[in-house]
Structures are given as structure tokens and as C-alpha cells.
XYZ file of C-alpha atoms in Angstrom:
167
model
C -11.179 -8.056 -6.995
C -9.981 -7.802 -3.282
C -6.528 -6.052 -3.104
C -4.328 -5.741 -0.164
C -1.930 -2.530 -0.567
C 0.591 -1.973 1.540
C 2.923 1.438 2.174
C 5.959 -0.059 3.657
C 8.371 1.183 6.321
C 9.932 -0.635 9.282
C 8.585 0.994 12.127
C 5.073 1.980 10.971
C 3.692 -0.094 8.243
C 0.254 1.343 6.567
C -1.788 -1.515 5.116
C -4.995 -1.497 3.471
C -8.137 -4.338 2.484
C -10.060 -2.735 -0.601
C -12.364 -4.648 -2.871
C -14.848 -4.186 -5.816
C -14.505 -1.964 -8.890
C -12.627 1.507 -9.001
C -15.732 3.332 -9.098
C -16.717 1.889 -5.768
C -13.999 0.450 -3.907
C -15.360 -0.991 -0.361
C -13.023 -0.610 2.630
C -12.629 -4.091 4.114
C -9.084 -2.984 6.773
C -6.803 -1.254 7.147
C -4.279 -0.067 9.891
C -0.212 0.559 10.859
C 1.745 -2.061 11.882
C 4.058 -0.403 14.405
C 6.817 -1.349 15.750
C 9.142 0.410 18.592
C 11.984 1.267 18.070
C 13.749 -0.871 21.238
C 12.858 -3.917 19.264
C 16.049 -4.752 16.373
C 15.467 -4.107 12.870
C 15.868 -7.771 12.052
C 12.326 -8.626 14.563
C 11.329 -5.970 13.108
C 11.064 -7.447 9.973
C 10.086 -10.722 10.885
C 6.951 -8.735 12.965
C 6.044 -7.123 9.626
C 6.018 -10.077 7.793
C 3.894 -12.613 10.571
C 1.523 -9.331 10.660
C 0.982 -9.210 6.921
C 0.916 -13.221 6.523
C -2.459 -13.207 9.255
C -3.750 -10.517 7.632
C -3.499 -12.381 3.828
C -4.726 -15.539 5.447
C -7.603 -13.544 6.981
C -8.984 -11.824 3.806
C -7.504 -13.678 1.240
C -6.237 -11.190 -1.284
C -6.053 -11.922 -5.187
C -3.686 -9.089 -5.315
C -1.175 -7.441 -3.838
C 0.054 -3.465 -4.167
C 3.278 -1.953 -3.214
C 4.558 1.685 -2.809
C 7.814 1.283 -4.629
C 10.632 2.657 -3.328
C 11.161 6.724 -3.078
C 14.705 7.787 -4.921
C 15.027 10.744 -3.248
C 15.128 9.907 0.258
C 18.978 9.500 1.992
C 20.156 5.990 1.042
C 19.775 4.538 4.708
C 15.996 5.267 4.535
C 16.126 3.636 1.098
C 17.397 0.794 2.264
C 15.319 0.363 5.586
C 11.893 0.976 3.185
C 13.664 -1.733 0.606
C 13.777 -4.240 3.504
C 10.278 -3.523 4.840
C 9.524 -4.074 1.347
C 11.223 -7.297 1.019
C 9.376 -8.406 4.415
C 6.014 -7.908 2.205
C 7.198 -9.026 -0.878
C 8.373 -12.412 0.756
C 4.873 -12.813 2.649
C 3.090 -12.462 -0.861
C 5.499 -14.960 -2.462
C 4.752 -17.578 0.249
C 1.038 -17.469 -0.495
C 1.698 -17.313 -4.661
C 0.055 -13.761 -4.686
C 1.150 -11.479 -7.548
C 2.363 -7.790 -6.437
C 2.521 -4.711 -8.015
C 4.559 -1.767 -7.678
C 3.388 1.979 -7.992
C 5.399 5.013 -7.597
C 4.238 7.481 -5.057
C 3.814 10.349 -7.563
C 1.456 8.113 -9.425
C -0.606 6.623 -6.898
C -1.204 10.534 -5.771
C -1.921 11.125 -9.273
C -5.032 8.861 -9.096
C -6.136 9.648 -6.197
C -5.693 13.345 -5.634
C -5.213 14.551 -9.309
C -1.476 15.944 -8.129
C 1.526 13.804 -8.382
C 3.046 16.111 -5.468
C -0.036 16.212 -2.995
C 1.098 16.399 0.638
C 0.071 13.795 3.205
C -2.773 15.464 4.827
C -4.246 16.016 0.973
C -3.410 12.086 0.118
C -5.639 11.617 3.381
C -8.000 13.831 3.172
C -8.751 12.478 0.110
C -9.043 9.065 0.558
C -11.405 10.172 3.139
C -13.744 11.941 0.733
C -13.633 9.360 -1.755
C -13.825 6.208 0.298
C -16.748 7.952 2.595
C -14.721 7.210 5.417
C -16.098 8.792 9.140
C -12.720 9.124 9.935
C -9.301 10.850 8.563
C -6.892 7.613 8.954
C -3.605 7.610 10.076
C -0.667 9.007 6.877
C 0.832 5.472 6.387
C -2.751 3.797 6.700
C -3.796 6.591 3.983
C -1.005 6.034 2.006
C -1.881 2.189 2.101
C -5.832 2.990 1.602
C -4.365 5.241 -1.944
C -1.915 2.769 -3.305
C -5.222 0.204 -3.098
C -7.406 2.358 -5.002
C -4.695 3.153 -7.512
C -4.425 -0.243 -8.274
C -8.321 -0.821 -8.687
C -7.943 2.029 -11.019
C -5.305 -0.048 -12.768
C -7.721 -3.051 -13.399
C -8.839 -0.872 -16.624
C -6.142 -1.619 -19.079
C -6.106 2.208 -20.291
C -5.204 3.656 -17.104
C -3.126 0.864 -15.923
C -0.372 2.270 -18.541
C -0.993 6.162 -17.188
C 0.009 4.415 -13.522
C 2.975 2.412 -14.639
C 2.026 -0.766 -12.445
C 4.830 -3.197 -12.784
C 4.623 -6.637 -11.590
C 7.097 -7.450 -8.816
């Protein structure tokens, strides 16, 4: 299975390319999409989504991961996540590419074995685990955990202790 996971936010978007098994997930991308903040929300957007549409043509994902959205951020930073989000979930739709959702505290669950695991842990550990040479960027981390959560998922037992939900 190849999986593109994505950790969306409007300014810096982590995405990830992971294929294989959960046991040993290979590392095909990944990167932040960023975008200044001189440039409108609304190109903003429309950036994301022509970024994430080359990079689904590119490597041809048969599935797509989302972080779903944090409840205890403010509201406006719910809402600028949700349409980051929406920029994803509208590039997936266009190429008939089913998506799944994982909360944060689950996806840090699989990957770090703590639901509340800081950023630098989340990356550290996707580091370890992924034999990365390199610590990656927090979003591109982020992106790099959601994937492997959702390889984890692929086993029908643990896709019910991550809560996936189709999108």
C-alpha cells in the first residue's frame, strides 16, 4: 500500500509518501509546503491544493491520511486548519482517492506509545523508527506519523484502537 499523509495547516503544510507494510514502512517523500504569510489565505489554499495534486499525480497514492482537526485550539486556528484541510480533502476527491482521518492523540499513540508526546518526541521518533539520517522538520514529522499510523491501521485489530474514519 502507498499512503500519502498529510498534517494540514495553511502556512506550513507537512506531507508525507510511505509505502509497504507497518512493520517496514519505506519513506518515498516527504516535506512542508510553506507558504508566506504576504500571500492571502484564499492563494494560500489554492497553493496547497496544486502542491498536493503534483505530488498525488507523481506517486500515485491508493490512500490518503489526514490529521483531523484539534478541538482545543482557539476557534480561528480551527477554522484556518479546517480549510487547509478542505484544500486536501478536495485534491483527494478530484483523483477518487479515499481519506482517512486520525486524531492527533492517536496517531502519537502508535507511534510514540503516548497519546500526549511533544513534537520533538513525535520526531524523534519517527526518526528512530523510519531509520531516517535526519530529524525532519515538526509538520513533516507529524505528516511522516499520521502515515505510519495508518499502515498500522491496515490490520483490522488495530485499525479500531486508532479510530480511522473515512472522510
Amino acid at each position: 500500500m502507498r499512503v500519502l499523509s498529510i498534517d494540514p495547516a495553511v502556512r506550513n503544510t507537512g506531507y508525507a509518501v510511505l509505502e509497504g507494510d507497518p512493520r517496514k514502512p519505506v519513506v518515498l517523500a516527504f516535506d512542508v509546503i510553506s507558504i508566506p504569510k504576504a500571500i492571502p489565505q484564499s492563494a494560500a489554499l489554492s497553493a496547497i491544493r496544486t502542491h498536493l495534486v503534483n505530488i498525488i499525480q507523481k506517486f500515485q497514492p491508493d490512500e490518503i491520511a489526514v490529521e483531523g482537526i484539534i478541538y482545543v485550539q482557539s476557534h480561528q486556528t480551527a477554522i484556518s486548519m479546517g480549510a487547509a484541510r478542505a484544500a486536501a480533502l478536495i485534491a483527494a476527491a478530484d483523483h477518487g482517492i479515499r481519506v482517512y482521518e486520525y486524531s492527533p492523540k492517536k496517531v502519537k499513540m502508535a507511534v510514540v506509545g503516548n497519546g500526549n508526546a511533544d513534537k520533538k518526541q513525535v520526531a524523534f521518533m519517527v526518526r528512530a523508527l523510519l531509520g531516517l539520517a535526519e530529524t525532519p522538520p515538526s509538520d513533516a514529522a507529524d505528516a511522516l506519523a499520521i502515515g505510519m499510523a495508518h499502515l498500522q491501521a491496515s490490520d483490522p485489530l488495530k485499525a479500531k484502537l486508532l479510530e480511522r474514519r473515512l472522510v
